[in-house]
mmCIF file of C-alpha atoms in Angstrom:
data_model
loop_
_atom_site.group_PDB
_atom_site.id
_atom_site.type_symbol
_atom_site.label_atom_id
_atom_site.label_comp_id
_atom_site.label_asym_id
_atom_site.label_seq_id
_atom_site.Cartn_x
_atom_site.Cartn_y
_atom_site.Cartn_z
ATOM 1 C CA GLY A 1 -4.793 172.745 194.812
ATOM 2 C CA GLN A 2 -5.099 175.045 197.777
ATOM 3 C CA GLN A 3 -2.553 177.854 197.858
ATOM 4 C CA VAL A 4 -1.686 180.253 200.637
ATOM 5 C CA MET A 5 0.245 183.348 199.645
ATOM 6 C CA GLN A 6 1.790 185.989 201.860
ATOM 7 C CA ILE A 7 2.890 189.502 201.083
ATOM 8 C CA PRO A 8 5.353 190.988 201.318
ATOM 9 C CA GLN A 9 8.059 188.347 200.965
ATOM 10 C CA TYR A 10 10.488 190.553 202.805
ATOM 11 C CA GLN A 11 10.207 193.703 204.897
ATOM 12 C CA HIS A 12 12.976 195.793 206.357
ATOM 13 C CA VAL A 13 11.956 198.301 209.035
ATOM 14 C CA GLN A 14 13.614 200.609 211.512
ATOM 15 C CA GLU A 15 13.126 199.664 215.118
ATOM 16 C CA GLY A 16 9.967 201.319 216.382
ATOM 17 C CA GLU A 17 8.150 201.233 213.052
ATOM 18 C CA ASP A 18 5.045 199.141 212.521
ATOM 19 C CA PHE A 19 4.897 196.018 210.354
ATOM 20 C CA THR A 20 2.082 194.116 208.684
ATOM 21 C CA THR A 21 2.052 190.835 206.764
ATOM 22 C CA TYR A 22 -0.946 189.685 204.778
ATOM 23 C CA CYS A 23 -2.028 186.119 204.143
ATOM 24 C CA ASN A 24 -4.386 185.127 201.323
ATOM 25 C CA SER A 25 -5.848 181.714 200.630
ATOM 26 C CA SER A 26 -7.302 180.444 197.381
ATOM 27 C CA THR A 27 -9.979 178.578 199.357
ATOM 28 C CA THR A 28 -12.119 179.249 202.404
ATOM 29 C CA LEU A 29 -10.391 178.258 205.615
ATOM 30 C CA SER A 30 -11.820 176.588 208.686
ATOM 31 C CA ASN A 31 -9.093 178.134 210.793
ATOM 32 C CA ILE A 32 -5.781 179.875 210.431
ATOM 33 C CA GLN A 33 -2.639 179.637 212.525
ATOM 34 C CA TRP A 34 0.385 181.889 212.700
ATOM 35 C CA TYR A 35 3.947 180.772 213.365
ATOM 36 C CA LYS A 36 7.248 182.580 213.828
ATOM 37 C CA GLN A 37 10.553 181.101 212.739
ATOM 38 C CA ARG A 38 13.738 182.768 213.933
ATOM 39 C CA PRO A 39 16.778 182.537 211.650
ATOM 40 C CA GLY A 40 18.210 179.038 211.980
ATOM 41 C CA GLY A 41 15.339 177.933 214.179
ATOM 42 C CA HIS A 42 12.086 176.056 213.904
ATOM 43 C CA PRO A 43 8.552 177.447 213.607
ATOM 44 C CA VAL A 44 6.903 178.351 216.883
ATOM 45 C CA PHE A 45 3.139 178.561 217.207
ATOM 46 C CA LEU A 46 1.797 182.048 217.920
ATOM 47 C CA ILE A 47 -1.977 181.905 217.650
ATOM 48 C CA GLN A 48 -5.003 180.312 216.036
ATOM 49 C CA LEU A 49 -8.047 182.141 214.672
ATOM 50 C CA VAL A 50 -11.288 180.337 213.996
ATOM 51 C CA LYS A 51 -14.176 182.769 213.699
ATOM 52 C CA SER A 52 -14.990 185.036 210.783
ATOM 53 C CA GLY A 53 -13.777 188.577 211.501
ATOM 54 C CA GLU A 54 -11.957 187.466 214.638
ATOM 55 C CA VAL A 55 -9.295 189.771 216.075
ATOM 56 C CA LYS A 56 -6.828 188.678 218.726
ATOM 57 C CA LYS A 57 -4.016 190.560 220.388
ATOM 58 C CA GLN A 58 -0.788 189.427 222.000
ATOM 59 C CA LYS A 59 1.000 192.453 223.422
ATOM 60 C CA ARG A 60 2.254 194.326 220.335
ATOM 61 C CA LEU A 61 0.912 191.719 217.895
ATOM 62 C CA THR A 62 -2.592 191.947 216.422
ATOM 63 C CA PHE A 63 -4.016 189.077 214.392
ATOM 64 C CA GLN A 64 -7.088 189.330 212.217
ATOM 65 C CA PHE A 65 -9.146 186.750 210.324
ATOM 66 C CA GLY A 66 -11.113 188.066 207.366
ATOM 67 C CA GLU A 67 -14.886 188.050 207.166
ATOM 68 C CA ALA A 68 -14.806 185.625 204.242
ATOM 69 C CA LYS A 69 -12.270 183.416 206.068
ATOM 70 C CA LYS A 70 -9.919 183.545 203.115
ATOM 71 C CA ASN A 71 -7.413 186.052 204.407
ATOM 72 C CA SER A 72 -5.640 187.055 207.547
ATOM 73 C CA SER A 73 -3.150 189.617 208.746
ATOM 74 C CA LEU A 74 -0.553 190.048 211.433
ATOM 75 C CA HIS A 75 0.332 193.552 212.573
ATOM 76 C CA ILE A 76 3.229 194.357 214.866
ATOM 77 C CA THR A 77 3.239 197.745 216.551
ATOM 78 C CA ALA A 78 6.561 199.426 217.309
ATOM 79 C CA THR A 79 8.832 196.629 216.164
ATOM 80 C CA GLN A 80 11.789 195.533 218.238
ATOM 81 C CA THR A 81 14.923 193.665 217.196
ATOM 82 C CA THR A 82 13.526 190.570 218.896
ATOM 83 C CA ASP A 83 10.739 190.536 216.302
ATOM 84 C CA VAL A 84 13.205 189.492 213.596
ATOM 85 C CA GLY A 85 12.266 186.276 211.823
ATOM 86 C CA THR A 86 9.967 184.776 209.248
ATOM 87 C CA TYR A 87 6.254 184.847 209.951
ATOM 88 C CA PHE A 88 4.155 182.088 208.431
ATOM 89 C CA CYS A 89 0.434 181.803 208.301
ATOM 90 C CA ALA A 90 -0.975 178.293 207.957
ATOM 91 C CA GLY A 91 -4.505 177.685 206.845
ATOM 92 C CA ARG A 92 -6.662 174.642 207.142
ATOM 93 C CA GLY A 93 -9.344 174.159 204.542
ATOM 94 C CA GLY A 94 -10.100 172.944 201.054
ATOM 95 C CA ALA A 95 -11.091 169.444 200.089
ATOM 96 C CA THR A 96 -8.273 167.806 202.031
ATOM 97 C CA ASN A 97 -8.582 169.942 205.173
ATOM 98 C CA LYS A 98 -4.805 169.874 205.439
ATOM 99 C CA LEU A 99 -2.788 172.610 207.104
ATOM 100 C CA ILE A 100 -1.050 174.494 204.321
ATOM 101 C CA PHE A 101 1.725 176.917 205.147
ATOM 102 C CA GLY A 102 1.922 180.299 203.509
ATOM 103 C CA THR A 103 4.963 181.514 201.647
ATOM 104 C CA GLY A 104 6.183 183.479 204.657
ATOM 105 C CA THR A 105 7.298 187.043 205.295
ATOM 106 C CA LEU A 106 10.827 187.684 206.459
ATOM 107 C CA LEU A 107 11.042 190.647 208.814
ATOM 108 C CA ALA A 108 14.328 192.445 209.368
ATOM 109 C CA VAL A 109 14.503 195.139 212.060
ATOM 110 C CA GLN A 110 17.306 197.635 212.056
ATOM 111 C CA PRO A 111 18.191 199.033 215.497
ATOM 112 C CA GLY B 1 4.709 171.596 227.815
ATOM 113 C CA ALA B 2 4.291 170.297 224.267
ATOM 114 C CA VAL B 3 7.958 169.661 223.560
ATOM 115 C CA VAL B 4 9.061 167.878 220.420
ATOM 116 C CA SER B 5 12.608 166.594 220.227
ATOM 117 C CA GLN B 6 14.250 165.938 216.880
ATOM 118 C CA HIS B 7 17.564 164.176 216.463
ATOM 119 C CA PRO B 8 20.104 164.653 215.030
ATOM 120 C CA SER B 9 20.267 168.426 214.618
ATOM 121 C CA TRP B 10 22.614 168.123 211.711
ATOM 122 C CA VAL B 11 24.187 165.321 209.750
ATOM 123 C CA ILE B 12 26.664 165.050 206.925
ATOM 124 C CA CYS B 13 26.658 161.835 204.955
ATOM 125 C CA LYS B 14 28.123 160.450 201.775
ATOM 126 C CA SER B 15 26.074 159.947 198.673
ATOM 127 C CA GLY B 16 24.421 156.528 198.617
ATOM 128 C CA THR B 17 24.142 156.108 202.372
ATOM 129 C CA SER B 18 20.949 156.230 204.432
ATOM 130 C CA VAL B 19 20.139 158.615 207.250
ATOM 131 C CA LYS B 20 17.559 158.179 209.980
ATOM 132 C CA ILE B 21 15.957 161.152 211.711
ATOM 133 C CA GLU B 22 13.975 160.723 214.919
ATOM 134 C CA CYS B 23 11.102 162.832 216.143
ATOM 135 C CA ARG B 24 9.794 162.406 219.668
ATOM 136 C CA SER B 25 6.979 164.083 221.539
ATOM 137 C CA LEU B 26 8.305 164.326 225.068
ATOM 138 C CA ASP B 27 5.315 165.294 227.167
ATOM 139 C CA PHE B 28 2.234 164.471 225.118
ATOM 140 C CA GLN B 29 0.920 161.721 222.919
ATOM 141 C CA ALA B 30 1.065 162.618 219.278
ATOM 142 C CA THR B 31 -1.514 160.756 217.284
ATOM 143 C CA THR B 32 -0.268 162.464 214.174
ATOM 144 C CA MET B 33 3.174 163.638 213.174
ATOM 145 C CA PHE B 34 4.133 165.538 210.090
ATOM 146 C CA TRP B 35 7.395 165.700 208.175
ATOM 147 C CA TYR B 36 8.342 168.850 206.338
ATOM 148 C CA ARG B 37 11.180 169.875 204.126
ATOM 149 C CA GLN B 38 12.354 173.458 203.953
ATOM 150 C CA PHE B 39 14.719 174.955 201.416
ATOM 151 C CA PRO B 40 16.624 178.156 202.257
ATOM 152 C CA LYS B 41 14.352 181.183 202.521
ATOM 153 C CA GLN B 42 11.322 179.159 201.504
ATOM 154 C CA SER B 43 8.218 177.866 203.159
ATOM 155 C CA LEU B 44 7.641 174.490 204.723
ATOM 156 C CA MET B 45 6.716 171.800 202.247
ATOM 157 C CA LEU B 46 4.690 168.950 203.709
ATOM 158 C CA MET B 47 6.238 165.631 202.758
ATOM 159 C CA ALA B 48 4.070 163.165 204.607
ATOM 160 C CA THR B 49 1.613 162.647 207.411
ATOM 161 C CA SER B 50 2.442 159.936 209.876
ATOM 162 C CA ASN B 51 -0.251 158.242 211.968
ATOM 163 C CA GLU B 52 0.628 155.933 214.805
ATOM 164 C CA GLY B 53 0.285 152.307 213.866
ATOM 165 C CA SER B 54 -0.550 152.868 210.229
ATOM 166 C CA LYS B 55 1.195 153.662 206.981
ATOM 167 C CA ALA B 56 2.213 157.215 206.315
ATOM 168 C CA THR B 57 0.358 159.316 203.775
ATOM 169 C CA TYR B 58 2.757 160.909 201.321
ATOM 170 C CA GLU B 59 2.215 164.133 199.437
ATOM 171 C CA GLN B 60 2.239 164.160 195.687
ATOM 172 C CA GLY B 61 5.741 164.017 194.301
ATOM 173 C CA VAL B 62 7.339 162.571 197.436
ATOM 174 C CA GLU B 63 8.849 159.132 196.891
ATOM 175 C CA LYS B 64 7.713 156.813 199.662
ATOM 176 C CA ASP B 65 10.475 154.315 198.935
ATOM 177 C CA LYS B 66 13.082 157.024 199.328
ATOM 178 C CA PHE B 67 11.673 158.686 202.401
ATOM 179 C CA LEU B 68 10.667 155.864 204.720
ATOM 180 C CA ILE B 69 8.470 156.865 207.617
ATOM 181 C CA ASN B 70 7.720 154.734 210.637
ATOM 182 C CA HIS B 71 5.400 155.792 213.469
ATOM 183 C CA ALA B 72 5.759 152.915 215.877
ATOM 184 C CA SER B 73 4.369 154.588 218.982
ATOM 185 C CA LEU B 74 2.412 157.644 220.081
ATOM 186 C CA THR B 75 5.650 159.444 220.898
ATOM 187 C CA LEU B 76 8.046 158.460 218.130
ATOM 188 C CA SER B 77 8.177 158.842 214.376
ATOM 189 C CA THR B 78 11.238 158.289 212.223
ATOM 190 C CA LEU B 79 12.143 159.444 208.739
ATOM 191 C CA THR B 80 14.818 157.518 206.876
ATOM 192 C CA VAL B 81 16.314 159.074 203.778
ATOM 193 C CA THR B 82 17.492 156.083 201.789
ATOM 194 C CA SER B 83 20.352 156.168 199.279
ATOM 195 C CA ALA B 84 20.801 159.871 199.844
ATOM 196 C CA HIS B 85 21.968 162.123 197.034
ATOM 197 C CA PRO B 86 23.197 165.724 197.122
ATOM 198 C CA GLU B 87 19.794 166.973 195.976
ATOM 199 C CA ASP B 88 18.348 165.539 199.192
ATOM 200 C CA SER B 89 20.362 168.074 201.162
ATOM 201 C CA SER B 90 17.849 170.211 203.002
ATOM 202 C CA PHE B 91 16.364 171.153 206.354
ATOM 203 C CA TYR B 92 13.919 168.491 207.536
ATOM 204 C CA ILE B 93 11.486 169.385 210.312
ATOM 205 C CA CYS B 94 8.974 167.216 212.095
ATOM 206 C CA SER B 95 5.928 168.410 213.928
ATOM 207 C CA ALA B 96 3.407 166.748 216.157
ATOM 208 C CA ARG B 97 -0.075 167.434 217.379
ATOM 209 C CA GLY B 98 -2.415 165.815 219.820
ATOM 210 C CA ARG B 99 -5.974 166.477 218.751
ATOM 211 C CA MET B 100 -7.207 167.454 215.302
ATOM 212 C CA ASN B 101 -7.026 171.221 214.717
ATOM 213 C CA SER B 102 -4.706 171.727 217.681
ATOM 214 C CA PRO B 103 -1.501 173.687 216.993
ATOM 215 C CA LEU B 104 1.560 172.010 215.636
ATOM 216 C CA HIS B 105 4.628 171.677 217.827
ATOM 217 C CA PHE B 106 7.812 171.542 215.837
ATOM 218 C CA GLY B 107 11.080 169.815 216.461
ATOM 219 C CA ASN B 108 14.310 171.776 216.089
ATOM 220 C CA GLY B 109 14.882 170.401 212.631
ATOM 221 C CA THR B 110 17.669 168.388 211.041
ATOM 222 C CA ARG B 111 20.039 169.919 208.542
ATOM 223 C CA LEU B 112 21.102 167.174 206.144
ATOM 224 C CA THR B 113 24.086 167.638 203.887
ATOM 225 C CA VAL B 114 24.875 164.917 201.390
ATOM 226 C CA THR B 115 28.338 165.061 199.879
#
């Protein structure tokens, strides 16, 4: 079945450093969504990408959808302690067209 | 907007009892609701898709007789964990969406502990 993997599983950075998480799907995606889950909280929608090669920015966050629509990335510039949490990509595609969540990347930011 | 309320936030129950979890979309009509299970430090595992007025669609490996889902209206879906056992202890999260391909809005989750 469709699988969505993220790397790294865990990243520890100093405040002010940049951070990137990569999302890779085993199948071509019709769209990809990104969510953030704070420790003890629930996932919160960040953004959706639909077009091949699409790049979107939200302040210090840059989201990219690959040309082949099988991978995506989230880059955070100059991390802050408020960025702490687990970032999930979620891709829709494959035979079922279901939204499948990636394995997640836990970001820890040391002040 | 797009608020999803999930209740209770946490529950402790004895083995063999049943627990009902409610998921409500407060300010939009949710044609589809989803129930997820999340183990510590892991991703969200889709358990079932709930469509208003019809039977839920369960993912492979999820027992429909154990995890009863009812979606009686466009704003309410319930998940009942029947005859709970300690291995059912987990974080259960619902989500709702309006239109197809629109983002998911998650409830706060329910932490179930079965003793």
